[in-house]
C-alpha cells in the first residue's frame, strides 16, 4: 500500500508518522515568561554534536497563537530540556494540559523545580538528566503552524546514579518515549555484530 500524503488530512498524517517514527524521546521543556512554563514535546531529537544542538517542533495553540514555550524561547532565548523516567511520567503527562499563559504548570500540578545553572530556568527536581539550552534559530516550513526550533546545548546536568562508567562517561537512563498516543520504555539492547 502506498499512501499519498498530498491527499491526507493533517490528523491522518500525524497519526501515521507518530506511530512509525519511533521511539520519540520526550523533551520536558522549562521556559520562563510571566510565569514558569513546563510542557512536553515528542517531536524532538538530537541534531548535531558540533555544535551540540537539538531540534524540537512546537505547534501553535488552536486559536493560531504561538504556544507559551515558543513565545518564551523567542523572548528569553533560554530553556531547559528535562529527560524523564517512569517516575515523572504522570506529572509530565499532566503538564501537557493546555492552560492560560499566566498559569504555571509546575504550580498547578505541584511539580517541584530546582535552580541549577545561573541564568537559566530551573529544571524539574528529581530528573536524572537535563540540558540547559539557548535558542539558535527557527526553520521556516513555508507557512506551517508547526515551528521547528534549533536549540544549542550550553550545559548538561547528569545525576551520578545514571553514570555506569565515569572514565568513558557511559550513561544508563531509563527514558520514557512516545509511540503514537502511548508512552513506552526501551526494551532490550542489541549488541551489533562485528562488520567483516
PDB file of C-alpha atoms in Angstrom:
ATOM      1  CA  UNK A   1       0.000   0.000   0.000  1.00  0.00           C
ATOM      2  CA  UNK A   2       1.273   3.452  -0.917  1.00  0.00           C
ATOM      3  CA  UNK A   3      -0.247   6.387   0.956  1.00  0.00           C
ATOM      4  CA  UNK A   4      -0.183   9.723  -0.837  1.00  0.00           C
ATOM      5  CA  UNK A   5       0.412  12.366   1.839  1.00  0.00           C
ATOM      6  CA  UNK A   6      -0.791  15.094  -0.537  1.00  0.00           C
ATOM      7  CA  UNK A   7      -4.325  13.694  -0.198  1.00  0.00           C
ATOM      8  CA  UNK A   8      -4.355  13.095   3.557  1.00  0.00           C
ATOM      9  CA  UNK A   9      -5.641  15.441   6.248  1.00  0.00           C
ATOM     10  CA  UNK A  10      -3.273  16.667   8.949  1.00  0.00           C
ATOM     11  CA  UNK A  11      -4.615  14.348  11.662  1.00  0.00           C
ATOM     12  CA  UNK A  12      -4.052  11.283   9.464  1.00  0.00           C
ATOM     13  CA  UNK A  13      -0.503  12.344   8.620  1.00  0.00           C
ATOM     14  CA  UNK A  14       0.251  12.952  12.290  1.00  0.00           C
ATOM     15  CA  UNK A  15      -1.190   9.573  13.328  1.00  0.00           C
ATOM     16  CA  UNK A  16       0.838   7.677  10.734  1.00  0.00           C
ATOM     17  CA  UNK A  17       4.092   9.497  11.461  1.00  0.00           C
ATOM     18  CA  UNK A  18       3.788   9.320  15.249  1.00  0.00           C
ATOM     19  CA  UNK A  19       3.281   5.546  15.138  1.00  0.00           C
ATOM     20  CA  UNK A  20       6.171   4.800  12.779  1.00  0.00           C
ATOM     21  CA  UNK A  21       8.874   7.339  13.622  1.00  0.00           C
ATOM     22  CA  UNK A  22       9.618   5.636  16.917  1.00  0.00           C
ATOM     23  CA  UNK A  23      10.570   5.753  19.659  1.00  0.00           C
ATOM     24  CA  UNK A  24      10.433   9.517  20.031  1.00  0.00           C
ATOM     25  CA  UNK A  25      12.151  10.882  23.145  1.00  0.00           C
ATOM     26  CA  UNK A  26      10.219  13.383  25.202  1.00  0.00           C
ATOM     27  CA  UNK A  27      11.615  16.844  25.809  1.00  0.00           C
ATOM     28  CA  UNK A  28      10.039  18.207  29.002  1.00  0.00           C
ATOM     29  CA  UNK A  29      10.840  21.853  28.386  1.00  0.00           C
ATOM     30  CA  UNK A  30      11.039  24.581  31.020  1.00  0.00           C
ATOM     31  CA  UNK A  31      10.909  28.246  29.944  1.00  0.00           C
ATOM     32  CA  UNK A  32      10.280  31.495  31.795  1.00  0.00           C
ATOM     33  CA  UNK A  33       7.654  34.014  30.788  1.00  0.00           C
ATOM     34  CA  UNK A  34       5.342  35.892  33.105  1.00  0.00           C
ATOM     35  CA  UNK A  35       5.264  32.555  34.968  1.00  0.00           C
ATOM     36  CA  UNK A  36       7.315  29.374  34.769  1.00  0.00           C
ATOM     37  CA  UNK A  37       6.168  27.270  31.806  1.00  0.00           C
ATOM     38  CA  UNK A  38       6.562  23.494  31.677  1.00  0.00           C
ATOM     39  CA  UNK A  39       5.477  21.475  28.635  1.00  0.00           C
ATOM     40  CA  UNK A  40       6.350  18.137  26.992  1.00  0.00           C
ATOM     41  CA  UNK A  41       7.211  17.748  23.302  1.00  0.00           C
ATOM     42  CA  UNK A  42       7.802  14.482  21.465  1.00  0.00           C
ATOM     43  CA  UNK A  43       8.716  15.792  18.025  1.00  0.00           C
ATOM     44  CA  UNK A  44      12.222  16.257  19.346  1.00  0.00           C
ATOM     45  CA  UNK A  45      15.675  14.827  18.722  1.00  0.00           C
ATOM     46  CA  UNK A  46      19.385  15.494  18.712  1.00  0.00           C
ATOM     47  CA  UNK A  47      20.584  17.357  15.635  1.00  0.00           C
ATOM     48  CA  UNK A  48      24.375  17.606  15.833  1.00  0.00           C
ATOM     49  CA  UNK A  49      27.213  17.234  18.316  1.00  0.00           C
ATOM     50  CA  UNK A  50      29.214  20.046  16.679  1.00  0.00           C
ATOM     51  CA  UNK A  51      27.717  22.430  17.532  1.00  0.00           C
ATOM     52  CA  UNK A  52      25.823  20.477  20.207  1.00  0.00           C
ATOM     53  CA  UNK A  53      22.253  21.077  19.108  1.00  0.00           C
ATOM     54  CA  UNK A  54      18.769  19.601  19.338  1.00  0.00           C
ATOM     55  CA  UNK A  55      15.599  20.358  17.419  1.00  0.00           C
ATOM     56  CA  UNK A  56      12.068  20.491  18.783  1.00  0.00           C
ATOM     57  CA  UNK A  57       8.897  21.101  16.789  1.00  0.00           C
ATOM     58  CA  UNK A  58       6.461  23.400  18.563  1.00  0.00           C
ATOM     59  CA  UNK A  59       2.907  23.747  17.306  1.00  0.00           C
ATOM     60  CA  UNK A  60       0.569  26.679  17.775  1.00  0.00           C
ATOM     61  CA  UNK A  61      -2.478  26.857  20.022  1.00  0.00           C
ATOM     62  CA  UNK A  62      -5.858  26.008  18.403  1.00  0.00           C
ATOM     63  CA  UNK A  63      -6.537  29.751  18.020  1.00  0.00           C
ATOM     64  CA  UNK A  64      -3.349  30.135  15.940  1.00  0.00           C
ATOM     65  CA  UNK A  65      -1.249  31.946  18.541  1.00  0.00           C
ATOM     66  CA  UNK A  66       2.217  30.637  19.483  1.00  0.00           C
ATOM     67  CA  UNK A  67       2.428  28.248  22.422  1.00  0.00           C
ATOM     68  CA  UNK A  68       3.977  29.665  25.595  1.00  0.00           C
ATOM     69  CA  UNK A  69       7.174  27.640  25.099  1.00  0.00           C
ATOM     70  CA  UNK A  70       7.802  29.158  21.673  1.00  0.00           C
ATOM     71  CA  UNK A  71       6.940  32.684  22.794  1.00  0.00           C
ATOM     72  CA  UNK A  72       9.200  32.404  25.850  1.00  0.00           C
ATOM     73  CA  UNK A  73      12.071  30.951  23.804  1.00  0.00           C
ATOM     74  CA  UNK A  74      11.838  33.820  21.332  1.00  0.00           C
ATOM     75  CA  UNK A  75      11.872  36.370  24.149  1.00  0.00           C
ATOM     76  CA  UNK A  76      14.380  34.934  26.639  1.00  0.00           C
ATOM     77  CA  UNK A  77      16.475  32.675  24.335  1.00  0.00           C
ATOM     78  CA  UNK A  78      16.799  30.127  27.188  1.00  0.00           C
ATOM     79  CA  UNK A  79      15.230  26.781  28.065  1.00  0.00           C
ATOM     80  CA  UNK A  80      15.902  23.599  29.998  1.00  0.00           C
ATOM     81  CA  UNK A  81      15.135  20.230  28.397  1.00  0.00           C
ATOM     82  CA  UNK A  82      14.462  17.612  31.075  1.00  0.00           C
ATOM     83  CA  UNK A  83      14.663  13.926  30.181  1.00  0.00           C
ATOM     84  CA  UNK A  84      12.127  11.832  32.052  1.00  0.00           C
ATOM     85  CA  UNK A  85      11.921   8.372  33.527  1.00  0.00           C
ATOM     86  CA  UNK A  86       8.795   6.494  34.584  1.00  0.00           C
ATOM     87  CA  UNK A  87       8.624   8.196  37.990  1.00  0.00           C
ATOM     88  CA  UNK A  88       7.999  11.551  36.251  1.00  0.00           C
ATOM     89  CA  UNK A  89       5.531  10.180  33.664  1.00  0.00           C
ATOM     90  CA  UNK A  90       2.306  11.206  35.386  1.00  0.00           C
ATOM     91  CA  UNK A  91       3.478  14.741  36.168  1.00  0.00           C
ATOM     92  CA  UNK A  92       4.852  15.156  32.643  1.00  0.00           C
ATOM     93  CA  UNK A  93       1.574  13.961  31.118  1.00  0.00           C
ATOM     94  CA  UNK A  94      -0.478  16.297  33.339  1.00  0.00           C
ATOM     95  CA  UNK A  95       1.703  19.237  32.279  1.00  0.00           C
ATOM     96  CA  UNK A  96       0.599  18.728  28.662  1.00  0.00           C
ATOM     97  CA  UNK A  97      -2.777  20.241  29.581  1.00  0.00           C
ATOM     98  CA  UNK A  98      -3.485  23.468  27.715  1.00  0.00           C
ATOM     99  CA  UNK A  99      -3.624  26.307  30.237  1.00  0.00           C
ATOM    100  CA  UNK A 100      -3.577  30.101  30.020  1.00  0.00           C
ATOM    101  CA  UNK A 101      -0.215  31.852  29.725  1.00  0.00           C
ATOM    102  CA  UNK A 102      -0.484  33.186  33.288  1.00  0.00           C
ATOM    103  CA  UNK A 103      -0.836  29.672  34.753  1.00  0.00           C
ATOM    104  CA  UNK A 104       2.307  27.757  35.668  1.00  0.00           C
ATOM    105  CA  UNK A 105       2.038  24.005  35.091  1.00  0.00           C
ATOM    106  CA  UNK A 106       4.604  23.362  37.817  1.00  0.00           C
ATOM    107  CA  UNK A 107       2.432  25.221  40.350  1.00  0.00           C
ATOM    108  CA  UNK A 108      -0.863  23.825  39.043  1.00  0.00           C
ATOM    109  CA  UNK A 109       0.300  20.212  39.370  1.00  0.00           C
ATOM    110  CA  UNK A 110       2.720  20.653  42.313  1.00  0.00           C
ATOM    111  CA  UNK A 111       5.774  19.726  40.262  1.00  0.00           C
ATOM    112  CA  UNK A 112       8.872  20.709  42.275  1.00  0.00           C
ATOM    113  CA  UNK A 113      11.545  22.709  40.471  1.00  0.00           C
ATOM    114  CA  UNK A 114      15.213  23.239  41.251  1.00  0.00           C
ATOM    115  CA  UNK A 115      17.601  26.063  40.325  1.00  0.00           C
ATOM    116  CA  UNK A 116      20.801  24.501  38.993  1.00  0.00           C
ATOM    117  CA  UNK A 117      22.535  26.749  36.442  1.00  0.00           C
ATOM    118  CA  UNK A 118      22.583  30.511  36.937  1.00  0.00           C
ATOM    119  CA  UNK A 119      20.971  32.459  34.116  1.00  0.00           C
ATOM    120  CA  UNK A 120      18.728  29.574  33.018  1.00  0.00           C
ATOM    121  CA  UNK A 121      15.246  28.487  34.092  1.00  0.00           C
ATOM    122  CA  UNK A 122      15.090  25.830  36.820  1.00  0.00           C
ATOM    123  CA  UNK A 123      14.888  22.144  35.979  1.00  0.00           C
ATOM    124  CA  UNK A 124      12.313  19.670  37.247  1.00  0.00           C
ATOM    125  CA  UNK A 125      13.570  18.383  40.591  1.00  0.00           C
ATOM    126  CA  UNK A 126      14.413  14.694  40.509  1.00  0.00           C
ATOM    127  CA  UNK A 127      15.095  14.256  36.801  1.00  0.00           C
ATOM    128  CA  UNK A 128      18.303  12.356  36.070  1.00  0.00           C
ATOM    129  CA  UNK A 129      19.384  14.451  33.070  1.00  0.00           C
ATOM    130  CA  UNK A 130      18.668  17.963  31.822  1.00  0.00           C
ATOM    131  CA  UNK A 131      20.083  20.082  29.005  1.00  0.00           C
ATOM    132  CA  UNK A 132      20.441  23.836  29.551  1.00  0.00           C
ATOM    133  CA  UNK A 133      19.999  25.371  26.121  1.00  0.00           C
ATOM    134  CA  UNK A 134      19.944  28.626  24.189  1.00  0.00           C
ATOM    135  CA  UNK A 135      17.682  29.415  21.252  1.00  0.00           C
ATOM    136  CA  UNK A 136      19.642  29.263  17.998  1.00  0.00           C
ATOM    137  CA  UNK A 137      17.179  29.548  15.122  1.00  0.00           C
ATOM    138  CA  UNK A 138      13.843  28.508  13.668  1.00  0.00           C
ATOM    139  CA  UNK A 139      13.227  26.544  10.478  1.00  0.00           C
ATOM    140  CA  UNK A 140      10.667  28.008   8.070  1.00  0.00           C
ATOM    141  CA  UNK A 141       8.264  25.289   6.893  1.00  0.00           C
ATOM    142  CA  UNK A 142       6.522  27.552   4.380  1.00  0.00           C
ATOM    143  CA  UNK A 143       3.645  28.832   6.491  1.00  0.00           C
ATOM    144  CA  UNK A 144       3.199  25.744   8.684  1.00  0.00           C
ATOM    145  CA  UNK A 145       1.754  26.272  12.143  1.00  0.00           C
ATOM    146  CA  UNK A 146       4.474  23.959  13.452  1.00  0.00           C
ATOM    147  CA  UNK A 147       7.791  25.686  14.096  1.00  0.00           C
ATOM    148  CA  UNK A 148      10.959  23.568  14.332  1.00  0.00           C
ATOM    149  CA  UNK A 149      13.316  25.328  16.746  1.00  0.00           C
ATOM    150  CA  UNK A 150      17.027  24.576  16.944  1.00  0.00           C
ATOM    151  CA  UNK A 151      18.475  24.947  20.426  1.00  0.00           C
ATOM    152  CA  UNK A 152      22.132  24.768  21.406  1.00  0.00           C
ATOM    153  CA  UNK A 153      23.254  22.859  24.494  1.00  0.00           C
ATOM    154  CA  UNK A 154      25.303  25.040  26.847  1.00  0.00           C
ATOM    155  CA  UNK A 155      25.296  22.894  29.998  1.00  0.00           C
ATOM    156  CA  UNK A 156      24.257  19.354  30.909  1.00  0.00           C
ATOM    157  CA  UNK A 157      23.098  18.125  34.302  1.00  0.00           C
ATOM    158  CA  UNK A 158      23.633  14.414  34.964  1.00  0.00           C
ATOM    159  CA  UNK A 159      22.651  12.678  38.181  1.00  0.00           C
ATOM    160  CA  UNK A 160      25.559  10.482  39.228  1.00  0.00           C
ATOM    161  CA  UNK A 161      23.218   7.493  39.631  1.00  0.00           C
ATOM    162  CA  UNK A 162      22.992   7.058  35.843  1.00  0.00           C
ATOM    163  CA  UNK A 163      26.768   7.041  35.289  1.00  0.00           C
ATOM    164  CA  UNK A 164      27.851   3.415  34.781  1.00  0.00           C
ATOM    165  CA  UNK A 165      31.438   4.178  33.740  1.00  0.00           C
ATOM    166  CA  UNK A 166      32.858   7.539  34.800  1.00  0.00           C
ATOM    167  CA  UNK A 167      36.033   7.218  32.698  1.00  0.00           C
ATOM    168  CA  UNK A 168      34.122   6.673  29.446  1.00  0.00           C
ATOM    169  CA  UNK A 169      31.109   8.726  30.624  1.00  0.00           C
ATOM    170  CA  UNK A 170      28.777   5.812  29.907  1.00  0.00           C
ATOM    171  CA  UNK A 171      25.214   6.593  30.967  1.00  0.00           C
ATOM    172  CA  UNK A 172      22.178   4.410  31.648  1.00  0.00           C
ATOM    173  CA  UNK A 173      18.952   6.459  31.546  1.00  0.00           C
ATOM    174  CA  UNK A 174      15.674   4.531  31.604  1.00  0.00           C
ATOM    175  CA  UNK A 175      13.972   7.182  29.494  1.00  0.00           C
ATOM    176  CA  UNK A 176      10.320   7.324  28.530  1.00  0.00           C
ATOM    177  CA  UNK A 177       9.471   7.665  24.844  1.00  0.00           C
ATOM    178  CA  UNK A 178       6.327   8.335  22.834  1.00  0.00           C
ATOM    179  CA  UNK A 179       4.824   5.834  20.397  1.00  0.00           C
ATOM    180  CA  UNK A 180       1.599   7.057  18.824  1.00  0.00           C
ATOM    181  CA  UNK A 181      -0.641   8.236  21.664  1.00  0.00           C
ATOM    182  CA  UNK A 182       1.033   5.916  24.174  1.00  0.00           C
ATOM    183  CA  UNK A 183       4.239   6.088  26.175  1.00  0.00           C
ATOM    184  CA  UNK A 184       6.898   3.388  26.196  1.00  0.00           C
ATOM    185  CA  UNK A 185      10.163   2.295  27.759  1.00  0.00           C
ATOM    186  CA  UNK A 186      13.005   0.871  25.725  1.00  0.00           C
ATOM    187  CA  UNK A 187      13.303  -2.910  25.783  1.00  0.00           C
ATOM    188  CA  UNK A 188      16.448  -4.948  25.408  1.00  0.00           C
ATOM    189  CA  UNK A 189      19.663  -3.593  23.977  1.00  0.00           C
ATOM    190  CA  UNK A 190      21.115  -5.427  20.990  1.00  0.00           C
ATOM    191  CA  UNK A 191      24.870  -5.581  20.503  1.00  0.00           C
ATOM    192  CA  UNK A 192      25.733  -5.113  16.834  1.00  0.00           C
ATOM    193  CA  UNK A 193      27.718  -7.871  15.124  1.00  0.00           C
ATOM    194  CA  UNK A 194      31.286  -7.222  14.028  1.00  0.00           C
ATOM    195  CA  UNK A 195      31.493  -5.900  10.481  1.00  0.00           C
ATOM    196  CA  UNK A 196      33.580  -8.284   8.340  1.00  0.00           C
TER     197      UNK A 196
END
